[in-house]
Short mmCIF file of C-alpha atoms in Angstrom, two decimals:
data_model
loop_
_atom_site.label_atom_id
_atom_site.label_comp_id
_atom_site.label_asym_id
_atom_site.label_seq_id
_atom_site.Cartn_x
_atom_site.Cartn_y
_atom_site.Cartn_z
CA UNK A 1 -19.84 2.81 5.12
CA UNK A 2 -16.76 5.18 5.21
CA UNK A 3 -14.77 6.27 1.98
CA UNK A 4 -11.64 7.68 1.67
CA UNK A 5 -8.85 8.61 -0.29
CA UNK A 6 -5.18 7.69 -0.61
CA UNK A 7 -2.21 9.91 -2.25
CA UNK A 8 1.52 9.49 -2.58
CA UNK A 9 3.32 11.96 -0.52
CA UNK A 10 3.84 14.23 -3.52
CA UNK A 11 -0.28 14.44 -3.82
CA UNK A 12 -0.50 11.96 -7.15
CA UNK A 13 -3.48 9.71 -6.42
CA UNK A 14 -2.64 6.16 -5.67
CA UNK A 15 -4.65 3.27 -7.39
CA UNK A 16 -4.61 -0.36 -6.50
CA UNK A 17 -3.59 0.47 -3.01
CA UNK A 18 -5.15 -2.36 -0.87
CA UNK A 19 -7.25 -1.04 2.26
CA UNK A 20 -8.12 -3.09 5.19
CA UNK A 21 -10.51 -3.32 8.25
CA UNK A 22 -9.12 -5.01 11.38
CA UNK A 23 -9.78 -5.74 14.79
CA UNK A 24 -6.44 -5.02 15.54
CA UNK A 25 -4.91 -8.64 14.80
CA UNK A 26 -7.52 -10.03 12.17
CA UNK A 27 -8.90 -8.61 8.89
CA UNK A 28 -12.41 -7.82 8.84
CA UNK A 29 -12.97 -6.35 5.70
CA UNK A 30 -10.90 -5.67 2.45
CA UNK A 31 -10.92 -3.04 -0.25
CA UNK A 32 -8.88 -1.37 -3.35
CA UNK A 33 -8.73 2.39 -4.49
CA UNK A 34 -9.42 3.10 -7.50
CA UNK A 35 -7.81 5.25 -10.10
CA UNK A 36 -8.49 8.64 -8.50
CA UNK A 37 -7.33 7.13 -5.64
CA UNK A 38 -10.82 6.68 -4.02
CA UNK A 39 -12.15 4.04 -1.81
CA UNK A 40 -15.23 2.99 -0.01
CA UNK A 41 -15.30 -0.05 2.51
CA UNK A 42 -18.11 -1.27 5.24
CA UNK A 43 -16.45 -1.34 8.81
CA UNK A 44 -17.64 -4.10 10.93
CA UNK A 45 -18.38 -2.87 14.57
CA UNK A 46 -15.50 -4.17 15.89
CA UNK A 47 -13.29 -2.75 13.45
CA UNK A 48 -10.21 -0.44 15.53
CA UNK A 49 -8.13 -0.06 12.34
CA UNK A 50 -7.78 0.86 8.59
CA UNK A 51 -4.45 0.02 6.86
CA UNK A 52 -3.60 1.09 3.35
CA UNK A 53 -0.31 -0.86 1.89
CA UNK A 54 0.98 -0.76 -1.67
CA UNK A 55 4.31 -1.88 -3.19
CA UNK A 56 6.86 0.46 -3.44
CA UNK A 57 5.30 2.18 -0.34
CA UNK A 58 5.43 2.12 3.07
CA UNK A 59 2.12 0.99 4.92
CA UNK A 60 0.17 3.35 7.06
CA UNK A 61 -2.62 2.67 9.84
CA UNK A 62 -5.42 4.93 11.01
CA UNK A 63 -7.48 4.17 14.27
CA UNK A 64 -11.11 3.90 13.65
CA UNK A 65 -13.25 6.51 15.16
CA UNK A 66 -16.94 5.82 15.38
CA UNK A 67 -17.67 9.39 14.76
CA UNK A 68 -15.41 9.95 11.64
CA UNK A 69 -16.54 8.83 8.22
CA UNK A 70 -14.04 10.09 5.79
CA UNK A 71 -10.29 8.77 5.97
CA UNK A 72 -6.82 10.14 4.10
CA UNK A 73 -3.99 8.31 3.70
CA UNK A 74 -0.47 9.36 2.74
CA UNK A 75 2.09 6.79 1.80
CA UNK A 76 6.06 7.55 1.06
CA UNK A 77 7.79 5.96 -0.96
CA UNK A 78 10.18 3.26 0.47
CA UNK A 79 13.43 1.52 -0.80
CA UNK A 80 13.32 -1.82 -1.79
CA UNK A 81 15.39 -4.44 -1.27
CA UNK A 82 15.80 -7.12 -4.24
CA UNK A 83 17.85 -10.47 -4.43
CA UNK A 84 19.62 -11.22 -7.43
CA UNK A 85 20.93 -14.52 -8.36
CA UNK A 86 20.56 -17.74 -10.55
CA UNK A 87 21.80 -15.54 -13.23
CA UNK A 88 18.38 -13.23 -13.16
CA UNK A 89 17.48 -10.10 -11.38
CA UNK A 90 14.44 -8.76 -10.62
CA UNK A 91 14.30 -4.84 -10.54
CA UNK A 92 10.98 -3.34 -9.17
CA UNK A 93 10.46 -0.03 -10.52
CA UNK A 94 7.27 1.84 -10.92
CA UNK A 95 5.77 -1.56 -9.89
CA UNK A 96 6.42 -3.19 -13.12
CA UNK A 97 9.28 -6.35 -12.93
CA UNK A 98 12.25 -6.50 -15.32
CA UNK A 99 14.66 -9.13 -16.19
CA UNK A 100 18.09 -8.97 -16.45
CA UNK A 101 21.11 -11.70 -16.48
CA UNK A 102 23.07 -10.97 -14.11
CA UNK A 103 25.47 -12.52 -10.86
CA UNK A 104 24.37 -12.71 -7.57
CA UNK A 105 24.54 -10.30 -5.30
CA UNK A 106 22.03 -7.59 -3.38
CA UNK A 107 21.32 -4.18 -3.65
CA UNK A 108 18.42 -1.77 -2.54
CA UNK A 109 16.18 -0.08 -5.19
CA UNK A 110 13.91 3.24 -4.76
CA UNK A 111 10.15 2.95 -6.82
#
């Protein structure tokens, strides 16, 4: 069992981050971070990577080490491309979806 924390690049703890242990190809175990950005996960012996992913942030990957029991992820905000069409647009901001009436276009948003 290992533990860790996930923060945004500004130091804010991130909740609901998907944490996955993989063997490099296949997902072996998953968990999520809590309101303080904390997580624990049982690492199978074949795990070689831990990844952290959250909508609006660039995913991060750390190598697993037998001697390491804690991991610290720092996720950087990432621009999201949102497609518009069929008379509606979806703006992704702070992980909230808002529907607005507009024509078809394609724009980049920072969330």
